[in-house]
mmCIF file of C-alpha atoms in Angstrom:
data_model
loop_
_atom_site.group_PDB
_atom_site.id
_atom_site.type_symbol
_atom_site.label_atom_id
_atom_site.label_comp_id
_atom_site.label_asym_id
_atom_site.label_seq_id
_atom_site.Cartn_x
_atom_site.Cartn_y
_atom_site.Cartn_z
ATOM 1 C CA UNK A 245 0.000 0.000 0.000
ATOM 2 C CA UNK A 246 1.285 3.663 -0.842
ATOM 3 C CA UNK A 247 1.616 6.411 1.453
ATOM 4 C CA UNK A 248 1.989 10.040 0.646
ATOM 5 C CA UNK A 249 3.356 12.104 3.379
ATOM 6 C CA UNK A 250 4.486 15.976 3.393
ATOM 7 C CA UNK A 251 7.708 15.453 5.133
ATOM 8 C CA UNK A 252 8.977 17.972 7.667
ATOM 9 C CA UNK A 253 12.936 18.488 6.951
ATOM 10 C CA UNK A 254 14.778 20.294 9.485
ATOM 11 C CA UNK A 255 15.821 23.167 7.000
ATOM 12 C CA UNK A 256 12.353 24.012 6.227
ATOM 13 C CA UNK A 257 10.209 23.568 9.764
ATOM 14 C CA UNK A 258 8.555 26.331 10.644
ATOM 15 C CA UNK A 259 10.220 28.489 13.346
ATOM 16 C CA UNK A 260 8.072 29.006 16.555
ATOM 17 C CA UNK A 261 8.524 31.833 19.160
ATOM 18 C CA UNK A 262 11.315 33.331 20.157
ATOM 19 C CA UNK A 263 13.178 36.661 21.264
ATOM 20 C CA UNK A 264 12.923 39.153 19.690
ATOM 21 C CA UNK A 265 16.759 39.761 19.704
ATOM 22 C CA UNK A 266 19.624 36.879 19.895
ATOM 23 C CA UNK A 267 20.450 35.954 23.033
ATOM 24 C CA UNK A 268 24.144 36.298 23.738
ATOM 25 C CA UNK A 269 24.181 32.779 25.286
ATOM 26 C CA UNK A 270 23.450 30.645 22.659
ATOM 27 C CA UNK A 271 26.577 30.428 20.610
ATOM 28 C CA UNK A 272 28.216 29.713 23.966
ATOM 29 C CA UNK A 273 25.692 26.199 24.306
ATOM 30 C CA UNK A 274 26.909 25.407 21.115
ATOM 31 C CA UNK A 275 30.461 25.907 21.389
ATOM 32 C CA UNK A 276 32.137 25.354 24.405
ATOM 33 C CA UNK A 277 33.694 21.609 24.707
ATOM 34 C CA UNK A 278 37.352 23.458 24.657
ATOM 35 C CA UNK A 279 36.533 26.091 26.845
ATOM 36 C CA UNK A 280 35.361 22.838 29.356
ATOM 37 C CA UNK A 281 37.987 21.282 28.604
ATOM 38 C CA UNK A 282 40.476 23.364 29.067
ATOM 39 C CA UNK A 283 39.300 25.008 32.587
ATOM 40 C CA UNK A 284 39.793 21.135 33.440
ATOM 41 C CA UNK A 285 42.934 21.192 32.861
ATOM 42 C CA UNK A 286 43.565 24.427 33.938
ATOM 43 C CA UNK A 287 42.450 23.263 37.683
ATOM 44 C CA UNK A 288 44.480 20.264 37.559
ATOM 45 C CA UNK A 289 47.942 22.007 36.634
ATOM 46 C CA UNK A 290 46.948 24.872 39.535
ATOM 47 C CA UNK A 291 46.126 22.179 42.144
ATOM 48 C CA UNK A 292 49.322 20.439 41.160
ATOM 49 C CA UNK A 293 51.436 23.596 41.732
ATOM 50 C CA UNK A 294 49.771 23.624 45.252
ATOM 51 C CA UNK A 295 51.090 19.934 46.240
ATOM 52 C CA UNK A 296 54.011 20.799 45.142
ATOM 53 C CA UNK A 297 54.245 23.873 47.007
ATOM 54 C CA UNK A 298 52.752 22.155 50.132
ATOM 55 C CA UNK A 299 55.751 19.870 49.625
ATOM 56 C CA UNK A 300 54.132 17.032 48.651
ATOM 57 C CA UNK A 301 55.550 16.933 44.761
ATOM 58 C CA UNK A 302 53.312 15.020 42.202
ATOM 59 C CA UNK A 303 51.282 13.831 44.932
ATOM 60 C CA UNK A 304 48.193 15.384 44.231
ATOM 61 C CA UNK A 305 45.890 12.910 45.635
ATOM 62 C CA UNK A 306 47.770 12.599 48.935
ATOM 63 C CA UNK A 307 47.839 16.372 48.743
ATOM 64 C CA UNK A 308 43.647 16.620 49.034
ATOM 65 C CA UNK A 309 43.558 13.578 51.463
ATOM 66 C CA UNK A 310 41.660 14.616 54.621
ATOM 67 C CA UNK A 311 43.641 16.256 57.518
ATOM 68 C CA UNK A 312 46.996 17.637 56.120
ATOM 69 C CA UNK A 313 48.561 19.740 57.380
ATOM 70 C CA UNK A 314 49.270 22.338 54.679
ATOM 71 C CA UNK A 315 47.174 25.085 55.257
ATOM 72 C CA UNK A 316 47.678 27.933 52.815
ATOM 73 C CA UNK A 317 48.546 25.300 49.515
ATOM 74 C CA UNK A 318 44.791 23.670 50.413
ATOM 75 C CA UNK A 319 42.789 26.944 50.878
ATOM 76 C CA UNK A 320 44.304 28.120 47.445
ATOM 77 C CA UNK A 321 43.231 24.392 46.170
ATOM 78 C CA UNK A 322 39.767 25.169 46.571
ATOM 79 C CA UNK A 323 39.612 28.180 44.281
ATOM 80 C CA UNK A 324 40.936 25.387 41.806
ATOM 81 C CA UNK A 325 38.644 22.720 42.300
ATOM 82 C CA UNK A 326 35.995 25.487 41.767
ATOM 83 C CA UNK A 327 37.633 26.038 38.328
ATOM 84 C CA UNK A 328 37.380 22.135 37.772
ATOM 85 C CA UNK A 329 33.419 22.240 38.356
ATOM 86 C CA UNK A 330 33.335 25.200 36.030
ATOM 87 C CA UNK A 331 34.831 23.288 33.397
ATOM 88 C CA UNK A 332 33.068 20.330 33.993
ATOM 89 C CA UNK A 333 29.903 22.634 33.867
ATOM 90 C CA UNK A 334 31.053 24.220 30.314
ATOM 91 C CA UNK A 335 30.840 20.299 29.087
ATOM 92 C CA UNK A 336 27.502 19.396 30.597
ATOM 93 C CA UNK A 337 25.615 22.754 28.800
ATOM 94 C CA UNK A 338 27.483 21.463 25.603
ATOM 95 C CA UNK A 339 25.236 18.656 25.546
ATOM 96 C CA UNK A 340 21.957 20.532 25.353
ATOM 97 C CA UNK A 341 22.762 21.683 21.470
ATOM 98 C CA UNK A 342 24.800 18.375 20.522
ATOM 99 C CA UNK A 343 22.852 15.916 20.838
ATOM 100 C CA UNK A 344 19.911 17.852 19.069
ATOM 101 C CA UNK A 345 22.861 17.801 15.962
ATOM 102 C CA UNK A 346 23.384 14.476 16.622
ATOM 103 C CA UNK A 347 19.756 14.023 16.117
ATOM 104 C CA UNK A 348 19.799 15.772 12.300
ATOM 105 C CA UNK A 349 22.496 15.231 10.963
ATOM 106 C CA UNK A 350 25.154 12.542 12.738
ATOM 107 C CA UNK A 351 24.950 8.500 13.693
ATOM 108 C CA UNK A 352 23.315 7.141 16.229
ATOM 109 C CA UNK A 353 26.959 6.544 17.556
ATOM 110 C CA UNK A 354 27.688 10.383 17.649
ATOM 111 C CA UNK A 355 24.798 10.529 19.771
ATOM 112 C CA UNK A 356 25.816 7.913 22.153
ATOM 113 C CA UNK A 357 29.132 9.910 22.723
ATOM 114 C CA UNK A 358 26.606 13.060 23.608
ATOM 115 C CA UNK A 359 25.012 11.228 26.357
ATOM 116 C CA UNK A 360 28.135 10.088 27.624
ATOM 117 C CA UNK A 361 29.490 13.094 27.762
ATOM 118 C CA UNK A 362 26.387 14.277 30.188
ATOM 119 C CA UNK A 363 26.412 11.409 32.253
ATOM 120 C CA UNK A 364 30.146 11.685 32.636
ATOM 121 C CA UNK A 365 30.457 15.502 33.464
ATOM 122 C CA UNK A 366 27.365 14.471 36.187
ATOM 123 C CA UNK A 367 29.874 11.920 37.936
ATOM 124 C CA UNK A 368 32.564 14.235 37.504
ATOM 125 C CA UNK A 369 30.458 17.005 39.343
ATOM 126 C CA UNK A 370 29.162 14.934 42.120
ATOM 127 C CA UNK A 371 32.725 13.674 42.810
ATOM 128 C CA UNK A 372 34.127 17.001 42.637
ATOM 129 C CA UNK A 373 31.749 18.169 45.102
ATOM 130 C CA UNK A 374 32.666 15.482 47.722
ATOM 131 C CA UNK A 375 36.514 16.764 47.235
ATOM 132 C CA UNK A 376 34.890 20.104 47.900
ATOM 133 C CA UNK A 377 33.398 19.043 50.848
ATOM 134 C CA UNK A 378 36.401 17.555 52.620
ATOM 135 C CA UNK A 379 38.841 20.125 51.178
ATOM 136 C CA UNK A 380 36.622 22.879 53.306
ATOM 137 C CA UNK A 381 36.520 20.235 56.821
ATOM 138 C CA UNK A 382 40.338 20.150 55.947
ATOM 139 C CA UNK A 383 40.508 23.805 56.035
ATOM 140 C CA UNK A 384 38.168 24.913 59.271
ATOM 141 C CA UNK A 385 39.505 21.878 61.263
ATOM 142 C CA UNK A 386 43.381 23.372 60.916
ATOM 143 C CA UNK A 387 42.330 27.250 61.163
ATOM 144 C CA UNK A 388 39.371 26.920 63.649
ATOM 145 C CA UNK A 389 39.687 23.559 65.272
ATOM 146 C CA UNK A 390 36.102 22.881 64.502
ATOM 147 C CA UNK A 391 36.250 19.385 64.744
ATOM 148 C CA UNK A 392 38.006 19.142 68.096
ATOM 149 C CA UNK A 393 36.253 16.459 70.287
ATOM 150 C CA UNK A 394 34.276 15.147 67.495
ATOM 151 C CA UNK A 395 34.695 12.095 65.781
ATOM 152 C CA UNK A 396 33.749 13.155 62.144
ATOM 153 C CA UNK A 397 37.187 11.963 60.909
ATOM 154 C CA UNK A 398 35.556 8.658 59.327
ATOM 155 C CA UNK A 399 32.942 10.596 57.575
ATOM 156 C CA UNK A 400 35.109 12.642 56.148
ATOM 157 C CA UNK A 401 37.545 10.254 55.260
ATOM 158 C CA UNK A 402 34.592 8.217 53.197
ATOM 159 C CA UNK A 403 33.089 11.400 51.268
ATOM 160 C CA UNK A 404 36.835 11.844 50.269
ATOM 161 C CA UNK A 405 37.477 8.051 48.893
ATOM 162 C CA UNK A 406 33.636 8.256 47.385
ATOM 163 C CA UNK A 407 34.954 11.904 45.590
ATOM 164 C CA UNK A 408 38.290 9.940 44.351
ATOM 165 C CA UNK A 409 36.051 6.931 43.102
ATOM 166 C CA UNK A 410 33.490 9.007 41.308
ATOM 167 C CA UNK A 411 35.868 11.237 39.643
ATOM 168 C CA UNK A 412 37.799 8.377 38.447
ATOM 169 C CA UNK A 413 34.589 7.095 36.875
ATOM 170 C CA UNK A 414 33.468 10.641 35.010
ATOM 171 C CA UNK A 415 37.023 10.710 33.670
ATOM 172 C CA UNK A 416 36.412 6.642 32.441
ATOM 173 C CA UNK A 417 33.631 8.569 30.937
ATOM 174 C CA UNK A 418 34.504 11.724 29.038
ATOM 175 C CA UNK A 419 37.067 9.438 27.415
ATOM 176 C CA UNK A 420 34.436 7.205 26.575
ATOM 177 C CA UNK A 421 32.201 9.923 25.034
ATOM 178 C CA UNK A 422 35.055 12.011 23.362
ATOM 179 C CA UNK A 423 35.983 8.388 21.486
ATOM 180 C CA UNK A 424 32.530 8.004 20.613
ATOM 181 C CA UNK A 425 31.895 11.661 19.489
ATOM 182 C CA UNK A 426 34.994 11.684 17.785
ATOM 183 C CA UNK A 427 34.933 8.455 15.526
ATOM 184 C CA UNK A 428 31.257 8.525 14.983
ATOM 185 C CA UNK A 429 31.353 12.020 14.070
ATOM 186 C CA UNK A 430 30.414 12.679 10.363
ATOM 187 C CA UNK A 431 33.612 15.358 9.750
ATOM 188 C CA UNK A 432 35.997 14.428 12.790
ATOM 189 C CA UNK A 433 39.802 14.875 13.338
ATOM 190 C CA UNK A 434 41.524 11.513 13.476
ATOM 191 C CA UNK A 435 40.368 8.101 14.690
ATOM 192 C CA UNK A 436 43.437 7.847 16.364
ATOM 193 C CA UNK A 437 42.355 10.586 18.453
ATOM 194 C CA UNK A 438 39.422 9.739 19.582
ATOM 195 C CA UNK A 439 41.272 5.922 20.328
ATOM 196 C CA UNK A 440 44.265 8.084 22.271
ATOM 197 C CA UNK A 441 41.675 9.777 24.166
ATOM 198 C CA UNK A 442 39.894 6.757 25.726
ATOM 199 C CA UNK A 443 43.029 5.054 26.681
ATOM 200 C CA UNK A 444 44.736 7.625 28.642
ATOM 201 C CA UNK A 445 41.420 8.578 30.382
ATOM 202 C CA UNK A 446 40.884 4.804 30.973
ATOM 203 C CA UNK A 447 44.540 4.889 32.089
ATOM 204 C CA UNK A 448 43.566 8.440 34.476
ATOM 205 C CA UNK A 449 40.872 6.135 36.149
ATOM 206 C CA UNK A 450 42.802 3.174 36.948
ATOM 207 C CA UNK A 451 45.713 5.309 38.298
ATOM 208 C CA UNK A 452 43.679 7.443 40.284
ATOM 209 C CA UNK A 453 41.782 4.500 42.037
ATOM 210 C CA UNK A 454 44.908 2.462 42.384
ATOM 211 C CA UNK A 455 46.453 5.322 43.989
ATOM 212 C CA UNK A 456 43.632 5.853 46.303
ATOM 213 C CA UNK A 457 43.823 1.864 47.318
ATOM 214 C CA UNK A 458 47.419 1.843 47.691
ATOM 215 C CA UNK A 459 48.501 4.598 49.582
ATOM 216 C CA UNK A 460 52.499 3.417 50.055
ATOM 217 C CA UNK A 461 52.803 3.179 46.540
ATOM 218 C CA UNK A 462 54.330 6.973 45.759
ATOM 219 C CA UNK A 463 54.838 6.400 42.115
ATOM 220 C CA UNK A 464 51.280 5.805 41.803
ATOM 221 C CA UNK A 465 50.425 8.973 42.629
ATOM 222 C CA UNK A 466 53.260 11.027 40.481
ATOM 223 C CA UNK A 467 51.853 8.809 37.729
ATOM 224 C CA UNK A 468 48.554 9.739 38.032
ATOM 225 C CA UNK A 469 49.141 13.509 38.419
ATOM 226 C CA UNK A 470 51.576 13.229 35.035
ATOM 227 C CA UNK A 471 48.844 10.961 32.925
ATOM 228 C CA UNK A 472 45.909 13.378 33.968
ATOM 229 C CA UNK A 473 47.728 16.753 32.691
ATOM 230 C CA UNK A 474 49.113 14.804 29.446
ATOM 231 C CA UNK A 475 45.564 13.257 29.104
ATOM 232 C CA UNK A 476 43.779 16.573 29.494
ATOM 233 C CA UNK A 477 46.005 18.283 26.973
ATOM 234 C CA UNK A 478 45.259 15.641 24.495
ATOM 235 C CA UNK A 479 41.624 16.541 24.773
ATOM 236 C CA UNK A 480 41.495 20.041 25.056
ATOM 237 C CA UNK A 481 44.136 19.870 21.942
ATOM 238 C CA UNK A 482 41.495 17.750 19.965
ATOM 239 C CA UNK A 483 38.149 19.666 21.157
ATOM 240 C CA UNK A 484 39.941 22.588 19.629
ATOM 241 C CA UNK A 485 40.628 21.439 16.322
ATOM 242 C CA UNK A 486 36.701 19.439 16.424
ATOM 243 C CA UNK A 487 35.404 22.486 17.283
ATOM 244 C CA UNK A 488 36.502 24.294 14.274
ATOM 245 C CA UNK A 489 35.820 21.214 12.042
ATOM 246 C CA UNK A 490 32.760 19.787 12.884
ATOM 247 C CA UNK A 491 30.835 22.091 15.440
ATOM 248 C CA UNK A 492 29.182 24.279 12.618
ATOM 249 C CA UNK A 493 25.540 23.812 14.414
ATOM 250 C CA UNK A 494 22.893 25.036 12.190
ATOM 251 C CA UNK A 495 19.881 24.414 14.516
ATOM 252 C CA UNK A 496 18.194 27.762 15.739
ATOM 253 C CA UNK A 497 16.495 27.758 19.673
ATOM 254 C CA UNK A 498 12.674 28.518 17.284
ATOM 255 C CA UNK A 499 13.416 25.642 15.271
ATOM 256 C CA UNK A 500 10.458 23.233 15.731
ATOM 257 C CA UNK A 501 11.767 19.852 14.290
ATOM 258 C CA UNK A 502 14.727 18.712 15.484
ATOM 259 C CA UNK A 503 14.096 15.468 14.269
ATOM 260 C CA UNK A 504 15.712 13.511 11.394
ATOM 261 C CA UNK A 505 12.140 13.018 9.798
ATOM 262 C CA UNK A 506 13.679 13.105 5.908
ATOM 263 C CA UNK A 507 15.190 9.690 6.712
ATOM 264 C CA UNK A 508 12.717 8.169 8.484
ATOM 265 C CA UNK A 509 10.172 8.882 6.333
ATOM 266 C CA UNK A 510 11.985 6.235 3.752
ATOM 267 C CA UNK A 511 10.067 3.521 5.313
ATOM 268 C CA UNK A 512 8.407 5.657 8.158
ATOM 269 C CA UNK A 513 5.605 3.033 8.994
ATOM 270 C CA UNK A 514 9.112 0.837 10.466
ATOM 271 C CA UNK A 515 10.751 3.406 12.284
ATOM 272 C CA UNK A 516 8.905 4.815 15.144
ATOM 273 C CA UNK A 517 5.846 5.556 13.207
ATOM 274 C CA UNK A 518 4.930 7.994 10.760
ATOM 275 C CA UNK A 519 7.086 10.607 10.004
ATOM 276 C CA UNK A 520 6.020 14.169 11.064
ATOM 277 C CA UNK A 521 3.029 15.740 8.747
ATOM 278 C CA UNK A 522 2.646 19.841 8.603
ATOM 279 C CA UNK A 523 0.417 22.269 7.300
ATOM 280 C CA UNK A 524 2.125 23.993 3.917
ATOM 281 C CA UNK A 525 3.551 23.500 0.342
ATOM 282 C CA UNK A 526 5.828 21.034 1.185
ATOM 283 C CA UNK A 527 7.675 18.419 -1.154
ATOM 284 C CA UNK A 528 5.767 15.618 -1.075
ATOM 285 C CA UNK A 529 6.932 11.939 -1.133
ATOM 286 C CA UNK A 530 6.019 8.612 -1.228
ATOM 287 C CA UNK A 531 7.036 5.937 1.266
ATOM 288 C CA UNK A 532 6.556 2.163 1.221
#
């Protein structure tokens, strides 16, 4: 049996409402994965300069460990870690546009990498948060004494290892979603960037939990702290040269399909239904 549809494509869906200027935010949605990227790595090489300041070399981990007694180096820490949230921030509002892209124009693969690029900057954030947490208990216990004749030590101890664990994870993940994004993408860089990035965040994971687990093992730690900067230079390296390449977003915030309904409607009736049917002088076309 024949259907005729008048199929919606994304360049010609009518616009809806909108402002009646162009808000200066919404280039920034769509273009931000090296600004992200880059605060990340920005915040590790400044909390790295404060271990080794506090005297504890490449020992960053050992550094934000609960109870040290560098004072100054861990205050100046926190302004870092803040920077590392921002970053991980700029990522997570990067996925609001993508995966709309993804949706139009890239694989279902491309689109993968955009959700695990959301889910990873929400680990990230969540462990980052517990860091913040004990970073602060670190601070007021040395400079007030505030948790003199309470046994919190424990507590604190576990939101730090839980931090450690669930930043190692989100770092598993952006790897996982710059690979995906990157070798599913319709005009990426290289494959072998996208493979380089999900082995040295794989290997930032590892590191950074096997450091946590074995504490006597020193060279754990300096490893970790040099994979992490080299790993996040990689990236922020690549999301540049993506950005430029393959970030050229042509969805608008009044755009009312966002939906690849031109392909689907080649055998709409199997995928999902039938493909989206509007008002107007459209093209029309016949599916099977």
């Amino acid at each position: 049996m024949m259907y005729f549809t008048y199929v919606v494509r994304p360049g010609d869906a009518p616009e809806g409402r909108g402002p009646s200027h162009p808000l200066f935010f919404e280039k920034f949605l769509a273009n931000n994965l090296k600004l992200g990227f880059g605060l990340i790595l920005l915040g590790f090489i400044g909390t790295l300069l404060c271990s080794i300041s506090a005297g504890y070399g490449l020992q960053v981990i050992k550094f934000l460990s609960p109870f040290n007694d560098a004072t100054i180096p861990t205050s100046v820490s926190f302004v870092f870690i803040m920077i590392l949230i921002i970053g991980v921030l700029c990522l997570n509002v990067s996925t609001v546009l993508m995966d709309d892209d993804g949706s139009i124009s890239q694989t279902r693969g491309y689109r993968a990498g955009c959700k695990a690029l959301g889910q990873g900057t929400l680990v990230t954030l969540l462990g980052l948060i517990l860091l913040i947490v004990t970073i602060y208990s670190n601070i007021s216990y040395y400079e007030g004494n505030a948790l003199k004749g309470i046994n919190l030590n424990s507590i604190i101890e576990c939101l730090f290892y839980s931090g450690i664990g669930l930043t190692s994870i989100g770092i598993t993940l952006l790897g996982l979603a710059v690979f995906l994004i990157e070798v599913y993408s319709n005009d990426g860089t290289r494959e072998m960037m996208g493979f380089a990035s999900l082995g040295l965040c794989k290997l930032s994971g590892l590191l950074m939990i096997a450091a946590l687990i074995f504490p006597s093992f020193k060279f754990l730690d300096t490893l970790f702290s040099i994979v992490v900067v080299l790993t996040f230079s990689h990236i922020t390296a690549w999301a540049s040269v993506f950005e430029t390449i393959a970030m050229k977003s042509n969805i608008k915030m009044t755009q009312s399909a966002v939906r690849n309904e031109y392909y689907k409607s080649r055998n709409a009736l199997a995928y999902f239904g039938p493909p989206v049917v509007a008002e107007g002088s459209y093209a029309q076309q016949g599916t099977m």
